[in-house]
Amino acid sequence: MSFDVSTLSARAIRDGIAARTFSAAEVVDATYARIDAVEGAVHAFNELTPELAREAAGRIDAMVAAGEPLPPLAGVPTGFKDNMNLVGTHTTCSSKILEGFKSPYDCTAVRRLLNAGALPIGKCNMDEFAFGSSTENSAFGPTHNPWDLERVPGGSSGGSAASVSAGMVAVSLGSDTGGSIRQPGALTGTVAMKPTYGRVSRYGVVAFASSLDQIGPFARSVEDAALVLNAISGHDDMDATSVREPVPDFTATLGDGVKGLRIGVVRDMLELEGCAAEVRSATEASVKLLEGLCAEVGDVDLPMSQHGLAAYYIIGPAEASSNLARFDGIRYGHRVAEPSDVLDLYMRSRAEGFGPESIRRIMLGTYALSAGYYDAYYGTAQKTRTLITREFEAAFERFDVLITPTSPTVAFKIGERAEDPLAMYLSDVYTIPLNLAGLPGVSIPCAKCGTSGLPIGVQVIGKHFDEATMLQVAAALEGALALDMTPPAFPLHRRSS
Ligand code: GLN
């Protein structure tokens, strides 16, 4: 039976295996054939795991042969960001300091997805330690956007986004500290969501900023993203910040429409200087569509959220500088040869092992936390964080979900923002406030830019632990838009280098 694994949804793959239209083993073969054809141009993966995938497929095919019911993601090709541990793979965080580091145990979200039948296809490229918005900060070279190979796929989960966009896997996991799932989702035309903080266990994902990090899915449809969220959500004894909140079936309400739902358009964010005209008009058009589906639409301003970026670049680096202290040349990864003493070992191992952005974050964070500056910087940032959270809470008294663009611009050229960290940091102006407030957000493709043809994403923001309503709105919009998000002419492009 011939089938095109590069376009099938997770749901269709599972159902095809259950109906014996094709086997899980055939899905694996088709997946690696697709990867052979396009990965050279995209570089979405740091490591491919065909043995693990074949083993997992064997178990699924044995269940089919025995007539057993299949789990919800049986035989679905899946990518994992390379900051998530999975026994039998390396976990490098795209850093030289962790090159060759072998996962000692499984990340809970990864394990849960595999228990739901997913096939582990490989570990996805990322910005080093998830610092960045372009995947250019990877020690192993950048990932290329399947829509235009000269452009970035966004970041830091750029490999996870590009692997789904280029049809190499049906779904993938990324991590989002300030936008690292949603922003690459917007830039690659994929569905990308960050759950509520505490919804998904962080056990086994290498920490960037522990109070902001959250794991979530990339997919080619809202339904597939909901299926992944079903599988990875819920309390985990290994992560005290994962909550005991009940986990609904997030697919159950996807078809319920938006009639009567109150949708708030975050007006001041939409009018932010630096938001491209096409992004603004695509967002307005999405709102109009939702209005046409009988949603009650209104405007809201979130003036405190404009300070989110500033607060984030104190809190994020502060936590990162502490989390990254463990990479000292002794316990993990890269160690210099013949150090003169232990201090020399620490200093040179870290200087050689970390890339420039990681060093910048560690220095920023250490400075912000040092005596004399702590109250002025860290204390102020934490107060700002509280005010942002309260501002969202007030908005959610009037609205069921909020809408903003996901990224102020479409995908930019590789190298374009590399020398300008501030321009790079602005990529996350719409996504960061949610991490500070712990709120869930999903980005779905809402248009192709009139001039460049590149994808534009819109962000739907939900109340704490109300991913269901947020996904319901996203699904209604997705249905009304009915966009084809297959990268044009791909894989005809070839990377020249
Ligand atoms: N781009 C933001 C940063 O560089 C967010 C990264 C993330 O979410 N991991 O910090």
Short mmCIF file of C-alpha atoms and ligand atoms in Angstrom, two decimals:
data_model
loop_
_atom_site.label_atom_id
_atom_site.label_comp_id
_atom_site.label_asym_id
_atom_site.label_seq_id
_atom_site.Cartn_x
_atom_site.Cartn_y
_atom_site.Cartn_z
CA MET A 1 0.00 0.00 0.00
CA SER A 2 1.50 3.36 -0.95
CA PHE A 3 0.97 6.27 1.42
CA ASP A 4 2.63 9.64 1.92
CA VAL A 5 3.90 9.79 5.47
CA SER A 6 5.03 13.41 4.98
CA THR A 7 1.45 14.72 4.84
CA LEU A 8 -0.54 12.30 7.01
CA SER A 9 -1.76 13.47 10.40
CA ALA A 10 -0.88 11.55 13.56
CA ARG A 11 -4.49 10.45 13.77
CA ALA A 12 -4.47 9.17 10.16
CA ILE A 13 -1.22 7.25 10.70
CA ARG A 14 -2.55 5.53 13.79
CA ASP A 15 -5.87 4.72 12.12
CA GLY A 16 -4.08 3.44 8.99
CA ILE A 17 -2.05 1.04 11.13
CA ALA A 18 -5.12 -0.06 13.09
CA ALA A 19 -6.97 -0.74 9.79
CA ARG A 20 -3.89 -2.64 8.52
CA THR A 21 -3.65 -0.29 5.54
CA PHE A 22 0.07 -0.09 6.34
CA SER A 23 2.26 -1.35 9.16
CA ALA A 24 4.26 0.58 11.74
CA ALA A 25 7.41 -0.91 10.19
CA GLU A 26 6.41 0.58 6.83
CA VAL A 27 5.83 3.93 8.53
CA VAL A 28 9.39 3.80 9.87
CA ASP A 29 10.81 2.98 6.42
CA ALA A 30 8.81 5.76 4.77
CA THR A 31 9.86 8.21 7.49
CA TYR A 32 13.58 7.59 7.07
CA ALA A 33 13.19 7.70 3.27
CA ARG A 34 11.64 11.16 3.64
CA ILE A 35 14.42 12.19 6.03
CA ASP A 36 17.04 10.94 3.50
CA ALA A 37 15.44 13.15 0.87
CA VAL A 38 15.16 16.42 2.81
CA GLU A 39 17.30 16.41 5.96
CA GLY A 40 20.47 17.35 4.08
CA ALA A 41 18.85 20.65 3.20
CA VAL A 42 17.06 21.30 6.50
CA HIS A 43 19.30 19.94 9.29
CA ALA A 44 16.48 19.46 11.76
CA PHE A 45 18.14 16.59 13.66
CA ASN A 46 21.22 16.19 15.83
CA GLU A 47 20.78 12.43 16.01
CA LEU A 48 18.56 9.87 14.28
CA THR A 49 17.39 6.80 16.17
CA PRO A 50 16.30 4.17 13.63
CA GLU A 51 16.98 1.23 15.98
CA LEU A 52 14.73 2.68 18.67
CA ALA A 53 12.06 3.49 16.07
CA ARG A 54 12.14 -0.03 14.61
CA GLU A 55 11.93 -1.60 18.06
CA ALA A 56 8.91 0.56 18.93
CA ALA A 57 7.27 -0.19 15.56
CA GLY A 58 7.79 -3.91 16.15
CA ARG A 59 5.83 -3.66 19.37
CA ILE A 60 2.97 -1.85 17.60
CA ASP A 61 2.85 -4.36 14.75
CA ALA A 62 2.78 -7.23 17.28
CA MET A 63 -0.24 -5.59 18.94
CA VAL A 64 -1.96 -5.32 15.55
CA ALA A 65 -1.21 -8.99 14.82
CA ALA A 66 -2.58 -10.00 18.23
CA GLY A 67 -5.73 -7.96 17.64
CA GLU A 68 -5.06 -5.76 20.68
CA PRO A 69 -6.45 -2.20 20.84
CA LEU A 70 -3.83 0.37 19.84
CA PRO A 71 -2.79 3.31 22.02
CA PRO A 72 -3.73 6.82 20.74
CA LEU A 73 -0.42 7.63 19.03
CA ALA A 74 0.49 4.14 17.85
CA GLY A 75 3.09 4.28 15.10
CA VAL A 76 3.29 8.09 14.94
CA PRO A 77 6.77 9.32 13.93
CA THR A 78 7.95 11.76 16.58
CA GLY A 79 10.92 14.09 17.09
CA PHE A 80 12.28 15.22 20.46
CA LYS A 81 14.16 18.43 21.16
CA ASP A 82 17.72 17.59 22.09
CA ASN A 83 17.34 18.90 25.64
CA MET A 84 15.11 15.94 26.56
CA ASN A 85 16.63 12.76 27.92
CA LEU A 86 15.82 9.44 26.30
CA VAL A 87 17.84 6.35 27.18
CA GLY A 88 19.67 5.11 24.10
CA THR A 89 20.22 8.66 22.79
CA HIS A 90 22.58 11.51 23.52
CA THR A 91 21.27 14.72 25.06
CA THR A 92 23.47 17.57 23.89
CA CYS A 93 21.33 20.73 24.13
CA SER A 94 23.24 21.55 20.91
CA SER A 95 26.21 22.46 23.10
CA LYS A 96 29.82 21.44 22.88
CA ILE A 97 29.87 21.19 26.66
CA LEU A 98 27.45 18.23 26.47
CA GLU A 99 28.77 16.68 23.25
CA GLY A 100 28.65 12.90 23.65
CA PHE A 101 26.58 13.02 26.88
CA LYS A 102 24.36 9.94 27.07
CA SER A 103 20.85 10.20 28.55
CA PRO A 104 20.94 8.39 31.91
CA TYR A 105 17.13 8.18 32.22
CA ASP A 106 13.97 9.15 30.33
CA CYS A 107 12.29 12.54 30.39
CA THR A 108 8.71 12.00 31.67
CA ALA A 109 7.00 13.72 28.72
CA VAL A 110 9.07 11.70 26.25
CA ARG A 111 8.35 8.44 28.10
CA ARG A 112 4.62 9.21 28.21
CA LEU A 113 4.53 9.87 24.48
CA LEU A 114 6.36 6.61 23.79
CA ASN A 115 3.95 4.79 26.10
CA ALA A 116 1.15 6.22 23.94
CA GLY A 117 2.70 4.40 20.99
CA ALA A 118 4.83 7.15 19.40
CA LEU A 119 7.92 6.14 17.43
CA PRO A 120 11.15 7.95 18.44
CA ILE A 121 12.67 9.14 15.14
CA GLY A 122 15.43 11.39 16.42
CA LYS A 123 16.65 14.28 18.56
CA CYS A 124 16.05 17.73 17.13
CA ASN A 125 18.47 20.62 16.75
CA MET A 126 17.99 23.72 18.93
CA ASP A 127 19.68 26.90 20.07
CA GLU A 128 22.33 26.00 22.62
CA PHE A 129 20.57 25.35 25.96
CA ALA A 130 17.42 26.88 24.35
CA PHE A 131 18.93 30.40 24.30
CA GLY A 132 17.72 32.02 21.10
CA SER A 133 14.99 32.58 18.55
CA SER A 134 16.59 31.24 15.38
CA THR A 135 18.43 27.94 16.06
CA GLU A 136 21.58 29.70 14.85
CA ASN A 137 23.10 29.32 18.33
CA SER A 138 23.48 25.55 17.88
CA ALA A 139 27.07 24.31 18.21
CA PHE A 140 26.23 21.90 15.38
CA GLY A 141 25.16 24.49 12.80
CA PRO A 142 21.80 26.13 12.07
CA THR A 143 18.52 24.52 11.03
CA HIS A 144 17.06 25.85 7.77
CA ASN A 145 13.42 26.86 7.35
CA PRO A 146 11.68 24.39 4.98
CA TRP A 147 9.76 27.34 3.47
CA ASP A 148 12.96 29.10 2.42
CA LEU A 149 16.28 27.44 3.15
CA GLU A 150 18.05 30.81 3.43
CA ARG A 151 15.87 31.67 6.40
CA VAL A 152 15.75 30.61 10.05
CA PRO A 153 12.99 28.31 11.34
CA GLY A 154 12.78 30.34 14.55
CA GLY A 155 13.95 29.01 17.85
CA SER A 156 14.98 27.76 20.15
CA SER A 157 13.01 24.62 19.15
CA GLY A 158 13.78 25.20 15.45
CA GLY A 159 14.67 21.57 14.72
CA SER A 160 11.43 20.31 16.27
CA ALA A 161 9.46 22.85 14.19
CA ALA A 162 11.29 22.21 10.91
CA SER A 163 11.05 18.41 11.25
CA VAL A 164 7.24 18.68 11.37
CA SER A 165 7.01 21.40 8.72
CA ALA A 166 9.20 19.43 6.27
CA GLY A 167 7.11 16.28 6.74
CA MET A 168 9.86 14.27 8.45
CA VAL A 169 7.79 13.55 11.55
CA ALA A 170 4.06 14.02 12.23
CA VAL A 171 4.60 15.55 15.67
CA SER A 172 7.47 16.63 17.89
CA LEU A 173 8.16 18.00 21.34
CA GLY A 174 9.81 21.32 22.06
CA SER A 175 10.35 23.38 25.19
CA ASP A 176 9.16 26.93 25.68
CA THR A 177 10.72 29.31 28.21
CA GLY A 178 9.84 32.57 26.47
CA GLY A 179 8.38 31.48 23.14
CA SER A 180 10.61 28.69 21.91
CA ILE A 181 7.70 26.50 20.80
CA ARG A 182 5.22 29.12 19.57
CA GLN A 183 7.62 31.43 17.69
CA PRO A 184 9.21 28.64 15.56
CA GLY A 185 5.69 27.29 15.07
CA ALA A 186 4.69 30.63 13.54
CA LEU A 187 7.81 30.83 11.37
CA THR A 188 7.39 27.30 9.95
CA GLY A 189 3.60 27.18 9.53
CA THR A 190 3.03 24.53 12.20
CA VAL A 191 0.66 24.26 15.16
CA ALA A 192 2.72 24.84 18.30
CA MET A 193 1.58 25.05 21.89
CA LYS A 194 2.88 25.82 25.34
CA PRO A 195 0.71 24.31 28.07
CA THR A 196 -0.05 25.99 31.41
CA TYR A 197 3.00 25.96 33.70
CA GLY A 198 2.68 22.77 35.77
CA ARG A 199 0.47 20.91 33.28
CA VAL A 200 3.40 18.86 31.94
CA SER A 201 6.27 17.47 33.99
CA ARG A 202 9.68 19.05 33.39
CA TYR A 203 11.50 15.99 34.72
CA GLY A 204 14.28 15.04 32.33
CA VAL A 205 14.31 18.23 30.27
CA VAL A 206 17.55 20.16 30.81
CA ALA A 207 16.55 23.25 32.79
CA PHE A 208 16.94 26.74 31.32
CA ALA A 209 14.73 28.81 33.66
CA SER A 210 12.84 26.45 35.95
CA SER A 211 9.98 28.84 36.75
CA LEU A 212 9.29 29.46 33.03
CA ASP A 213 10.13 26.22 31.17
CA GLN A 214 7.33 24.05 29.82
CA ILE A 215 7.29 21.18 27.30
CA GLY A 216 4.73 21.15 24.49
CA PRO A 217 3.91 19.80 21.03
CA PHE A 218 4.43 20.76 17.39
CA ALA A 219 1.97 19.26 14.93
CA ARG A 220 0.39 19.85 11.53
CA SER A 221 -3.11 20.15 13.01
CA VAL A 222 -4.73 21.31 16.23
CA GLU A 223 -6.17 17.84 16.73
CA ASP A 224 -2.73 16.24 16.60
CA ALA A 225 -1.40 18.80 19.09
CA ALA A 226 -4.33 17.94 21.40
CA LEU A 227 -3.56 14.22 21.09
CA VAL A 228 0.04 14.85 22.15
CA LEU A 229 -1.08 17.07 25.03
CA ASN A 230 -3.41 14.28 26.20
CA ALA A 231 -0.46 11.91 26.34
CA ILE A 232 2.09 14.12 28.11
CA SER A 233 -0.08 15.96 30.67
CA GLY A 234 -0.61 15.20 34.31
CA HIS A 235 1.10 14.99 37.66
CA ASP A 236 4.51 13.36 37.95
CA ASP A 237 6.07 12.46 41.31
CA MET A 238 9.45 13.43 39.86
CA ASP A 239 8.49 17.10 39.36
CA ALA A 240 7.04 18.92 42.36
CA THR A 241 5.83 21.75 40.11
CA SER A 242 3.63 19.43 38.05
CA VAL A 243 0.09 19.78 39.32
CA ARG A 244 -2.64 17.32 40.26
CA GLU A 245 -5.24 19.16 38.13
CA PRO A 246 -7.52 16.70 36.26
CA VAL A 247 -6.55 16.16 32.61
CA PRO A 248 -9.54 16.33 30.25
CA ASP A 249 -9.56 14.74 26.81
CA PHE A 250 -8.37 17.80 24.87
CA THR A 251 -9.79 16.43 21.61
CA ALA A 252 -13.34 16.14 23.01
CA THR A 253 -14.30 19.81 22.60
CA LEU A 254 -12.37 20.66 19.41
CA GLY A 255 -15.53 20.62 17.31
CA ASP A 256 -17.64 22.78 19.62
CA GLY A 257 -17.14 26.03 17.72
CA VAL A 258 -16.84 29.54 19.14
CA LYS A 259 -20.46 30.66 19.30
CA GLY A 260 -20.87 32.85 22.37
CA LEU A 261 -17.22 32.60 23.41
CA ARG A 262 -15.71 35.93 24.46
CA ILE A 263 -12.54 36.67 22.54
CA GLY A 264 -10.28 39.57 23.55
CA VAL A 265 -8.03 41.15 20.94
CA VAL A 266 -4.96 42.54 22.67
CA ARG A 267 -5.08 45.89 20.91
CA ASP A 268 -1.90 47.54 22.23
CA MET A 269 0.16 44.46 21.35
CA LEU A 270 -1.25 44.44 17.84
CA GLU A 271 -0.34 48.07 17.44
CA LEU A 272 3.18 47.64 18.77
CA GLU A 273 5.89 49.35 16.76
CA GLY A 274 7.89 46.63 15.06
CA CYS A 275 4.90 44.46 14.23
CA ALA A 276 4.96 43.95 10.45
CA ALA A 277 1.90 45.24 8.57
CA GLU A 278 1.18 41.78 7.10
CA VAL A 279 1.27 40.22 10.55
CA ARG A 280 -1.13 42.82 11.89
CA SER A 281 -3.60 42.44 9.01
CA ALA A 282 -3.44 38.62 9.14
CA THR A 283 -4.29 38.77 12.86
CA GLU A 284 -7.20 41.16 12.19
CA ALA A 285 -8.47 38.84 9.45
CA SER A 286 -8.42 35.88 11.86
CA VAL A 287 -10.41 37.89 14.39
CA LYS A 288 -12.96 38.77 11.68
CA LEU A 289 -13.32 35.08 10.83
CA LEU A 290 -13.98 34.23 14.47
CA GLU A 291 -16.52 37.02 14.63
CA GLY A 292 -18.18 35.49 11.56
CA LEU A 293 -18.42 32.23 13.51
CA CYS A 294 -20.44 34.10 16.16
CA ALA A 295 -17.76 34.69 18.76
CA GLU A 296 -18.16 37.83 20.88
CA VAL A 297 -15.11 39.93 20.09
CA GLY A 298 -13.81 42.88 22.09
CA ASP A 299 -10.58 44.81 22.64
CA VAL A 300 -8.30 44.78 25.65
CA ASP A 301 -5.00 46.52 26.46
CA LEU A 302 -2.23 44.87 28.43
CA PRO A 303 0.17 47.75 29.16
CA MET A 304 2.18 45.86 31.82
CA SER A 305 2.91 43.07 29.37
CA GLN A 306 4.98 45.52 27.35
CA HIS A 307 7.53 45.25 30.15
CA GLY A 308 7.56 41.46 29.85
CA LEU A 309 10.63 41.38 27.64
CA ALA A 310 12.67 43.46 30.11
CA ALA A 311 11.56 41.39 33.11
CA TYR A 312 12.22 38.15 31.21
CA TYR A 313 15.78 39.10 30.34
CA ILE A 314 16.52 39.45 34.06
CA ILE A 315 14.58 36.44 35.39
CA GLY A 316 15.48 34.05 32.53
CA PRO A 317 19.25 34.64 32.66
CA ALA A 318 19.21 34.71 36.51
CA GLU A 319 17.71 31.22 36.65
CA ALA A 320 19.86 30.04 33.74
CA SER A 321 23.09 31.19 35.39
CA SER A 322 22.19 29.08 38.40
CA ASN A 323 21.01 26.05 36.37
CA LEU A 324 24.10 26.08 34.17
CA ALA A 325 26.50 26.13 37.12
CA ARG A 326 26.42 22.32 37.09
CA PHE A 327 28.28 22.21 33.78
CA ASP A 328 31.68 22.57 35.36
CA GLY A 329 33.88 20.19 33.37
CA ILE A 330 33.71 17.59 36.13
CA ARG A 331 30.20 16.21 36.34
CA TYR A 332 29.17 16.50 32.69
CA GLY A 333 30.63 16.72 29.24
CA HIS A 334 33.58 18.68 27.97
CA ARG A 335 36.72 18.87 30.13
CA VAL A 336 40.01 20.55 29.22
CA ALA A 337 43.19 18.47 29.16
CA GLU A 338 45.90 19.09 31.74
CA PRO A 339 44.39 21.86 33.85
CA SER A 340 46.86 23.60 36.17
CA ASP A 341 44.41 23.46 39.09
CA VAL A 342 40.70 22.99 39.73
CA LEU A 343 39.81 26.63 39.07
CA ASP A 344 41.64 26.50 35.75
CA LEU A 345 39.70 23.31 34.94
CA TYR A 346 36.34 24.98 35.64
CA MET A 347 37.13 28.19 33.85
CA ARG A 348 38.68 26.82 30.69
CA SER A 349 36.21 23.91 30.35
CA ARG A 350 33.32 26.38 30.53
CA ALA A 351 34.94 28.94 28.25
CA GLU A 352 35.60 26.26 25.63
CA GLY A 353 32.33 24.35 26.10
CA PHE A 354 29.77 27.17 26.08
CA GLY A 355 28.96 29.23 22.98
CA PRO A 356 28.81 33.05 23.05
CA GLU A 357 25.05 33.36 23.77
CA SER A 358 25.27 30.96 26.72
CA ILE A 359 28.16 32.96 28.13
CA ARG A 360 26.19 36.18 27.64
CA ARG A 361 23.21 34.73 29.56
CA ILE A 362 25.37 33.42 32.39
CA MET A 363 27.06 36.81 32.77
CA LEU A 364 23.76 38.72 32.63
CA GLY A 365 22.20 36.42 35.21
CA THR A 366 25.16 36.39 37.57
CA TYR A 367 25.32 40.18 37.43
CA ALA A 368 21.58 40.59 38.09
CA LEU A 369 21.81 38.30 41.13
CA SER A 370 24.93 39.80 42.65
CA ALA A 371 24.83 41.72 45.96
CA GLY A 372 23.87 45.33 45.42
CA TYR A 373 22.05 44.63 42.16
CA TYR A 374 19.70 41.88 43.29
CA ASP A 375 16.95 44.17 44.57
CA ALA A 376 17.28 46.70 41.77
CA TYR A 377 17.12 44.16 38.95
CA TYR A 378 15.86 40.76 40.09
CA GLY A 379 13.42 42.14 42.69
CA THR A 380 11.97 44.65 40.24
CA ALA A 381 11.62 42.01 37.54
CA GLN A 382 9.75 39.72 39.94
CA LYS A 383 7.37 42.52 40.90
CA THR A 384 6.76 43.24 37.21
CA ARG A 385 6.02 39.57 36.73
CA THR A 386 3.32 39.71 39.41
CA LEU A 387 1.74 42.80 37.82
CA ILE A 388 1.68 41.09 34.41
CA THR A 389 -0.02 38.04 35.92
CA ARG A 390 -2.66 40.23 37.60
CA GLU A 391 -3.26 42.12 34.38
CA PHE A 392 -3.98 38.85 32.56
CA GLU A 393 -6.27 37.72 35.40
CA ALA A 394 -8.28 40.91 35.04
CA ALA A 395 -8.52 40.45 31.25
CA PHE A 396 -9.75 36.89 31.75
CA GLU A 397 -12.64 38.15 33.83
CA ARG A 398 -13.97 39.69 30.62
CA PHE A 399 -12.76 37.15 28.05
CA ASP A 400 -12.48 33.37 27.60
CA VAL A 401 -9.38 33.61 25.40
CA LEU A 402 -7.10 36.38 24.15
CA ILE A 403 -5.57 36.84 20.71
CA THR A 404 -2.25 38.34 19.62
CA PRO A 405 0.17 37.74 16.79
CA THR A 406 2.75 35.05 17.65
CA SER A 407 5.81 36.73 16.16
CA PRO A 408 6.09 40.36 15.04
CA THR A 409 7.70 39.29 11.74
CA VAL A 410 7.89 36.34 9.38
CA ALA A 411 11.03 34.19 9.22
CA PHE A 412 14.17 36.30 8.83
CA LYS A 413 17.34 35.48 6.91
CA ILE A 414 20.03 33.36 8.51
CA GLY A 415 22.65 35.77 9.85
CA GLU A 416 20.34 38.79 9.75
CA ARG A 417 19.95 39.18 13.53
CA ALA A 418 22.98 37.18 14.64
CA GLU A 419 25.06 40.26 15.51
CA ASP A 420 22.17 42.12 17.13
CA PRO A 421 20.98 40.35 20.29
CA LEU A 422 18.35 43.03 21.00
CA ALA A 423 16.67 42.54 17.61
CA MET A 424 16.74 38.79 18.26
CA TYR A 425 15.23 39.21 21.74
CA LEU A 426 12.32 41.20 20.24
CA SER A 427 11.16 38.05 18.38
CA ASP A 428 9.47 36.91 21.58
CA VAL A 429 7.67 40.10 22.57
CA TYR A 430 4.24 38.43 22.16
CA THR A 431 5.08 35.07 23.67
CA ILE A 432 7.12 35.96 26.78
CA PRO A 433 4.29 37.49 28.88
CA LEU A 434 2.54 34.09 28.91
CA ASN A 435 5.58 32.34 30.37
CA LEU A 436 5.87 35.03 33.05
CA ALA A 437 2.19 34.51 33.95
CA GLY A 438 2.30 30.71 33.52
CA LEU A 439 -0.51 30.81 30.92
CA PRO A 440 -1.08 28.41 28.01
CA GLY A 441 -0.76 29.63 24.42
CA VAL A 442 -1.03 28.05 21.00
CA SER A 443 0.19 29.38 17.68
CA ILE A 444 -1.57 28.29 14.53
CA PRO A 445 -0.78 29.31 10.96
CA CYS A 446 -3.24 32.02 9.89
CA ALA A 447 -1.91 33.30 6.55
CA LYS A 448 0.89 33.25 4.03
CA CYS A 449 2.56 36.63 3.70
CA GLY A 450 1.40 38.41 0.53
CA THR A 451 4.92 39.43 -0.51
CA SER A 452 7.15 36.55 0.63
CA GLY A 453 4.65 33.68 0.80
CA LEU A 454 6.07 32.83 4.24
CA PRO A 455 3.81 31.57 7.05
CA ILE A 456 2.30 33.92 9.63
CA GLY A 457 1.07 32.64 13.00
CA VAL A 458 -1.62 33.85 15.36
CA GLN A 459 -1.50 33.18 19.10
CA VAL A 460 -4.54 32.11 21.12
CA ILE A 461 -4.03 32.53 24.88
CA GLY A 462 -6.08 30.53 27.40
CA LYS A 463 -6.80 30.79 31.11
CA HIS A 464 -4.67 28.76 33.51
CA PHE A 465 -5.43 25.05 32.91
CA ASP A 466 -8.04 25.88 30.28
CA GLU A 467 -6.12 24.59 27.27
CA ALA A 468 -9.40 22.98 26.16
CA THR A 469 -11.15 26.28 25.35
CA MET A 470 -7.97 27.69 23.81
CA LEU A 471 -7.65 24.66 21.51
CA GLN A 472 -11.37 24.80 20.71
CA VAL A 473 -10.93 28.36 19.40
CA ALA A 474 -7.76 27.37 17.52
CA ALA A 475 -9.56 24.42 15.91
CA ALA A 476 -12.49 26.60 14.82
CA LEU A 477 -10.11 29.11 13.27
CA GLU A 478 -8.07 26.37 11.61
CA GLY A 479 -11.26 24.95 10.09
CA ALA A 480 -12.42 28.35 8.82
CA LEU A 481 -9.02 29.19 7.35
CA ALA A 482 -8.50 25.80 5.68
CA LEU A 483 -4.89 26.68 4.74
CA ASP A 484 -2.54 24.31 2.98
CA MET A 485 0.69 24.58 4.95
CA THR A 486 2.88 22.33 2.82
CA PRO A 487 6.11 24.22 2.13
CA PRO A 488 5.97 25.08 -1.60
CA ALA A 489 8.42 23.45 -4.00
CA PHE A 490 9.97 21.56 -1.13
CA PRO A 491 12.08 19.37 -1.33
CA LEU A 492 13.22 20.81 -4.64
CA HIS A 493 15.46 23.36 -2.89
CA ARG A 494 18.88 22.12 -1.98
CA ARG A 495 21.24 23.68 0.49
CA SER A 496 24.30 24.77 -1.45
CA SER A 497 26.89 24.40 1.34
N1 GLN B 1 14.02 33.34 22.56
C1 GLN B 1 13.90 33.39 23.97
C2 GLN B 1 15.27 33.34 24.59
O1 GLN B 1 16.20 33.38 23.86
C3 GLN B 1 13.08 32.24 24.47
C4 GLN B 1 13.81 30.96 24.44
C5 GLN B 1 12.99 29.80 24.94
O2 GLN B 1 11.77 29.87 25.03
N2 GLN B 1 13.70 28.74 25.29
O3 GLN B 1 15.45 33.27 25.76
#
